Amino acid sequence: MIDSSGSLPKYLQLRAILLDMIEEGRLPVDALVPSERDLCRRFGVSRTTVRQAIDRLVAEGRLRRIPRAGMVVARPKVRVARELVSFTEDMHALGMRPACVDLDARTIEADARLAALLGAAPGVAVHVLERLRLADGEPMAMERAHIPVSLAPDLFERRAPRGSLTRVLEGEFGIVMDEGDQTIEAGPADRGEAEPLSIAQGDAVFFLRRRTFSRGTCAEVTFSTYRADRYRIHLGHGTPPRSVT
């Protein structure tokens, strides 16, 4: 119950109560949250207090608003590790079933920006592989990987559709990723990203740019778009980088 004489603001007390209900399963995922009026009556607080608590939980990703339906419990966000682990490894570690759908595979000439990231000259031939990554059948991220043709000449012929990129690079070309760096930014999804990810245009997403190296040579540059409503960023320390695809 709400302690009117306590030092903790009432809206934070109500937030903690609702959060306990969510984590204990009394309000399961996708369950409709009681109306503001019901919460006011049940806990003896004002509508302003209820709205402050709800707004905090929405901002934290624990609740989400459904137009014309109300407030429901959001699905827990999947952790995006700081460490350079593969999407498949990350999903397996979280107890989820990873999968991918190939969207496009082509070979291009690198522009100045991409060439600089690869440490190569502009115009160098680069394989581009675009994939939609899923967990338990739900779209999670879009990835666009760039691999220099000089390192993996017949990559698309040797990689089976939907097959692991890391495995074919290691097994067929001897490219073992041993170092990397990663940058993360937040922004709105455009139409081309929103439709495959099953979100609305303008919804928040994370943009990740990853470079991975093999024996000092940049072997892959990947641009990824992750659903911000299903992911949270986890920052750790001291874990060595690993292969990333």
Short mmCIF file of C-alpha atoms in Angstrom, two decimals:
data_model
loop_
_atom_site.label_atom_id
_atom_site.label_comp_id
_atom_site.label_asym_id
_atom_site.label_seq_id
_atom_site.Cartn_x
_atom_site.Cartn_y
_atom_site.Cartn_z
CA MET A 1 0.00 0.00 0.00
CA ILE A 2 0.96 3.64 -0.40
CA ASP A 3 2.58 5.20 2.66
CA SER A 4 1.33 8.79 2.80
CA SER A 5 3.76 9.67 5.57
CA GLY A 6 6.81 8.17 3.88
CA SER A 7 9.68 10.15 2.39
CA LEU A 8 9.43 8.41 -0.99
CA PRO A 9 7.07 10.24 -3.39
CA LYS A 10 3.75 8.50 -3.90
CA TYR A 11 4.24 8.04 -7.64
CA LEU A 12 7.52 6.20 -7.03
CA GLN A 13 5.80 3.97 -4.46
CA LEU A 14 3.08 3.19 -6.99
CA ARG A 15 5.70 2.54 -9.66
CA ALA A 16 7.42 0.04 -7.34
CA ILE A 17 4.11 -1.72 -6.62
CA LEU A 18 3.24 -2.04 -10.31
CA LEU A 19 6.77 -3.21 -11.10
CA ASP A 20 6.49 -5.91 -8.45
CA MET A 21 3.20 -7.03 -9.99
CA ILE A 22 4.88 -7.27 -13.40
CA GLU A 23 7.96 -9.15 -12.20
CA GLU A 24 5.91 -11.56 -10.07
CA GLY A 25 3.66 -12.37 -13.04
CA ARG A 26 0.47 -10.89 -11.61
CA LEU A 27 0.56 -8.56 -14.60
CA PRO A 28 1.96 -10.78 -17.39
CA VAL A 29 3.31 -9.63 -20.75
CA ASP A 30 0.64 -8.01 -22.96
CA ALA A 31 -1.83 -7.87 -20.03
CA LEU A 32 -4.00 -4.78 -19.86
CA VAL A 33 -3.07 -2.54 -16.92
CA PRO A 34 -5.98 -1.34 -14.74
CA SER A 35 -7.36 2.05 -15.73
CA GLU A 36 -6.24 5.26 -14.08
CA ARG A 37 -9.57 5.43 -12.25
CA ASP A 38 -9.18 1.89 -10.93
CA LEU A 39 -5.64 2.56 -9.76
CA CYS A 40 -6.70 5.80 -8.06
CA ARG A 41 -9.47 4.00 -6.18
CA ARG A 42 -7.37 0.94 -5.31
CA PHE A 43 -4.37 2.82 -3.95
CA GLY A 44 -6.01 6.01 -2.72
CA VAL A 45 -3.94 8.37 -4.85
CA SER A 46 -4.66 11.16 -7.29
CA ARG A 47 -4.82 10.76 -11.06
CA THR A 48 -1.69 12.91 -11.29
CA THR A 49 0.19 10.41 -9.13
CA VAL A 50 -1.01 7.51 -11.27
CA ARG A 51 0.02 9.24 -14.48
CA GLN A 52 3.48 10.03 -13.11
CA ALA A 53 3.99 6.38 -12.15
CA ILE A 54 2.71 5.14 -15.51
CA ASP A 55 4.85 7.63 -17.44
CA ARG A 56 7.94 6.46 -15.55
CA LEU A 57 7.23 2.80 -16.37
CA VAL A 58 6.61 3.66 -20.02
CA ALA A 59 9.93 5.53 -20.16
CA GLU A 60 11.64 2.50 -18.61
CA GLY A 61 10.14 0.20 -21.23
CA ARG A 62 8.02 -1.80 -18.79
CA LEU A 63 4.65 -0.56 -20.08
CA ARG A 64 3.50 0.54 -23.51
CA ARG A 65 0.52 2.49 -24.74
CA ILE A 66 -1.80 0.91 -27.31
CA PRO A 67 -3.97 3.44 -29.18
CA ARG A 68 -7.67 3.03 -28.37
CA ALA A 69 -6.89 0.05 -26.14
CA GLY A 70 -5.01 1.35 -23.13
CA MET A 71 -1.82 0.47 -21.31
CA VAL A 72 -0.31 -3.02 -21.48
CA VAL A 73 2.74 -4.72 -20.02
CA ALA A 74 5.64 -4.55 -22.46
CA ARG A 75 7.77 -7.51 -23.42
CA PRO A 76 11.12 -7.51 -21.59
CA LYS A 77 13.90 -5.95 -23.60
CA VAL A 78 16.63 -8.17 -24.93
CA ARG A 79 20.13 -7.21 -23.83
CA VAL A 80 22.55 -5.90 -26.45
CA ALA A 81 25.99 -6.74 -25.13
CA ARG A 82 28.90 -4.35 -25.34
CA GLU A 83 31.12 -7.31 -26.10
CA LEU A 84 31.47 -8.27 -29.74
CA VAL A 85 29.52 -11.51 -29.61
CA SER A 86 27.44 -12.89 -32.43
CA PHE A 87 23.70 -12.35 -32.61
CA THR A 88 23.25 -16.13 -32.55
CA GLU A 89 25.39 -16.52 -29.42
CA ASP A 90 23.60 -13.64 -27.70
CA MET A 91 20.14 -15.07 -28.38
CA HIS A 92 21.14 -18.58 -27.31
CA ALA A 93 22.52 -17.15 -24.05
CA LEU A 94 19.15 -15.49 -23.44
CA GLY A 95 17.25 -18.72 -24.07
CA MET A 96 15.80 -17.52 -27.38
CA ARG A 97 15.78 -19.22 -30.78
CA PRO A 98 17.76 -17.16 -33.33
CA ALA A 99 17.08 -17.14 -37.06
CA CYS A 100 17.78 -14.95 -40.06
CA VAL A 101 16.23 -14.07 -43.39
CA ASP A 102 18.50 -13.04 -46.27
CA LEU A 103 17.28 -9.77 -47.79
CA ASP A 104 19.99 -9.05 -50.35
CA ALA A 105 23.46 -10.17 -51.44
CA ARG A 106 25.51 -8.14 -53.90
CA THR A 107 29.01 -6.86 -54.67
CA ILE A 108 29.75 -3.14 -54.83
CA GLU A 109 32.61 -0.68 -55.05
CA ALA A 110 33.29 0.94 -51.69
CA ASP A 111 32.66 4.67 -51.40
CA ALA A 112 35.10 6.88 -49.51
CA ARG A 113 33.38 6.40 -46.12
CA LEU A 114 33.19 2.62 -46.31
CA ALA A 115 36.72 2.37 -47.68
CA ALA A 116 38.04 4.44 -44.77
CA LEU A 117 36.30 2.14 -42.27
CA LEU A 118 37.82 -0.89 -43.99
CA GLY A 119 41.24 0.73 -44.20
CA ALA A 120 41.18 0.32 -47.98
CA ALA A 121 41.21 2.52 -51.07
CA PRO A 122 37.92 3.93 -52.45
CA GLY A 123 36.49 1.72 -55.18
CA VAL A 124 37.69 -1.56 -53.65
CA ALA A 125 35.29 -4.45 -54.32
CA VAL A 126 33.16 -5.36 -51.30
CA HIS A 127 30.55 -8.06 -50.71
CA VAL A 128 27.35 -6.77 -49.08
CA LEU A 129 25.02 -9.14 -47.22
CA GLU A 130 21.75 -7.77 -45.81
CA ARG A 131 19.82 -9.87 -43.31
CA LEU A 132 16.83 -9.64 -41.00
CA ARG A 133 17.64 -11.17 -37.62
CA LEU A 134 14.87 -12.81 -35.58
CA ALA A 135 14.50 -14.26 -32.09
CA ASP A 136 11.67 -16.70 -31.39
CA GLY A 137 10.25 -15.70 -34.78
CA GLU A 138 10.07 -11.97 -33.96
CA PRO A 139 12.07 -9.40 -36.01
CA MET A 140 14.82 -7.94 -33.86
CA ALA A 141 17.38 -6.28 -36.09
CA MET A 142 18.47 -5.54 -39.63
CA GLU A 143 22.13 -6.04 -40.50
CA ARG A 144 24.19 -5.01 -43.51
CA ALA A 145 27.62 -6.65 -43.49
CA HIS A 146 30.50 -5.59 -45.77
CA ILE A 147 33.39 -7.99 -46.46
CA PRO A 148 36.29 -7.18 -48.83
CA VAL A 149 36.17 -9.41 -51.90
CA SER A 150 39.94 -9.87 -51.65
CA LEU A 151 39.46 -11.77 -48.37
CA ALA A 152 36.55 -13.96 -49.48
CA PRO A 153 36.34 -13.99 -53.30
CA ASP A 154 33.44 -16.44 -53.81
CA LEU A 155 31.71 -15.83 -50.49
CA PHE A 156 28.14 -16.02 -51.78
CA GLU A 157 28.79 -19.28 -53.61
CA ARG A 158 30.26 -20.95 -50.52
CA ARG A 159 27.73 -19.65 -47.99
CA ALA A 160 24.40 -21.49 -47.92
CA PRO A 161 21.25 -19.33 -47.84
CA ARG A 162 20.58 -18.28 -44.24
CA GLY A 163 23.86 -19.93 -43.27
CA SER A 164 26.27 -18.52 -40.70
CA LEU A 165 28.55 -15.83 -42.09
CA THR A 166 31.09 -16.34 -39.31
CA ARG A 167 31.32 -20.07 -39.98
CA VAL A 168 31.93 -19.70 -43.70
CA LEU A 169 34.52 -16.96 -43.14
CA GLU A 170 36.36 -19.14 -40.64
CA GLY A 171 35.88 -22.53 -42.29
CA GLU A 172 36.25 -21.61 -45.95
CA PHE A 173 38.57 -18.60 -45.86
CA GLY A 174 40.47 -18.92 -42.57
CA ILE A 175 39.26 -15.53 -41.34
CA VAL A 176 39.07 -15.65 -37.55
CA MET A 177 37.84 -12.42 -35.94
CA ASP A 178 40.08 -11.53 -33.01
CA GLU A 179 39.53 -7.81 -32.41
CA GLY A 180 36.89 -5.17 -33.02
CA ASP A 181 35.20 -1.91 -32.13
CA GLN A 182 31.59 -0.81 -31.98
CA THR A 183 29.66 2.46 -31.84
CA ILE A 184 26.01 2.87 -30.83
CA GLU A 185 23.59 5.74 -31.53
CA ALA A 186 19.84 6.16 -31.11
CA GLY A 187 17.42 7.62 -33.63
CA PRO A 188 14.12 7.18 -35.50
CA ALA A 189 13.47 4.33 -37.93
CA ASP A 190 12.86 5.24 -41.55
CA ARG A 191 10.32 3.45 -43.71
CA GLY A 192 12.84 0.99 -45.12
CA GLU A 193 13.82 -0.10 -41.61
CA ALA A 194 10.38 0.06 -40.00
CA GLU A 195 8.53 -2.34 -42.30
CA PRO A 196 10.89 -5.36 -41.96
CA LEU A 197 11.20 -4.77 -38.21
CA SER A 198 7.39 -4.61 -37.75
CA ILE A 199 7.51 -1.19 -36.11
CA ALA A 200 6.14 2.21 -37.08
CA GLN A 201 8.14 4.72 -39.09
CA GLY A 202 9.72 7.13 -36.63
CA ASP A 203 9.87 4.61 -33.76
CA ALA A 204 13.10 4.63 -31.76
CA VAL A 205 15.89 2.29 -32.86
CA PHE A 206 19.55 1.73 -32.05
CA PHE A 207 22.08 2.16 -34.85
CA LEU A 208 25.21 0.03 -34.37
CA ARG A 209 28.36 0.24 -36.46
CA ARG A 210 30.78 -2.61 -35.93
CA ARG A 211 34.25 -3.21 -37.32
CA THR A 212 35.94 -6.56 -36.79
CA PHE A 213 39.52 -7.49 -37.51
CA SER A 214 41.46 -10.65 -38.27
CA ARG A 215 45.18 -10.50 -37.53
CA GLY A 216 45.17 -6.72 -37.83
CA THR A 217 43.16 -6.54 -41.07
CA CYS A 218 39.62 -5.16 -41.07
CA ALA A 219 37.61 -8.11 -42.37
CA GLU A 220 34.08 -6.84 -41.85
CA VAL A 221 32.12 -3.63 -41.34
CA THR A 222 28.50 -4.10 -40.28
CA PHE A 223 25.74 -1.53 -39.92
CA SER A 224 22.81 -2.74 -37.81
CA THR A 225 19.43 -1.33 -36.80
CA TYR A 226 18.01 -2.77 -33.57
CA ARG A 227 14.49 -2.30 -32.25
CA ALA A 228 14.74 -0.07 -29.19
CA ASP A 229 11.47 -1.43 -27.81
CA ARG A 230 12.98 -4.93 -27.61
CA TYR A 231 16.57 -4.14 -26.69
CA ARG A 232 18.55 -2.49 -23.96
CA ILE A 233 22.25 -1.70 -24.04
CA HIS A 234 24.41 -3.54 -21.49
CA LEU A 235 27.85 -2.12 -20.79
CA GLY A 236 30.42 -4.37 -19.18
CA HIS A 237 34.15 -4.36 -18.61
CA GLY A 238 37.00 -6.75 -19.15
CA THR A 239 35.43 -9.14 -21.67
CA PRO A 240 37.59 -9.73 -24.75
CA PRO A 241 36.00 -9.15 -28.17
CA ARG A 242 34.74 -12.11 -30.16
CA SER A 243 33.41 -12.85 -33.63
CA VAL A 244 30.27 -10.91 -34.43
CA THR A 245 28.12 -12.53 -37.09
#
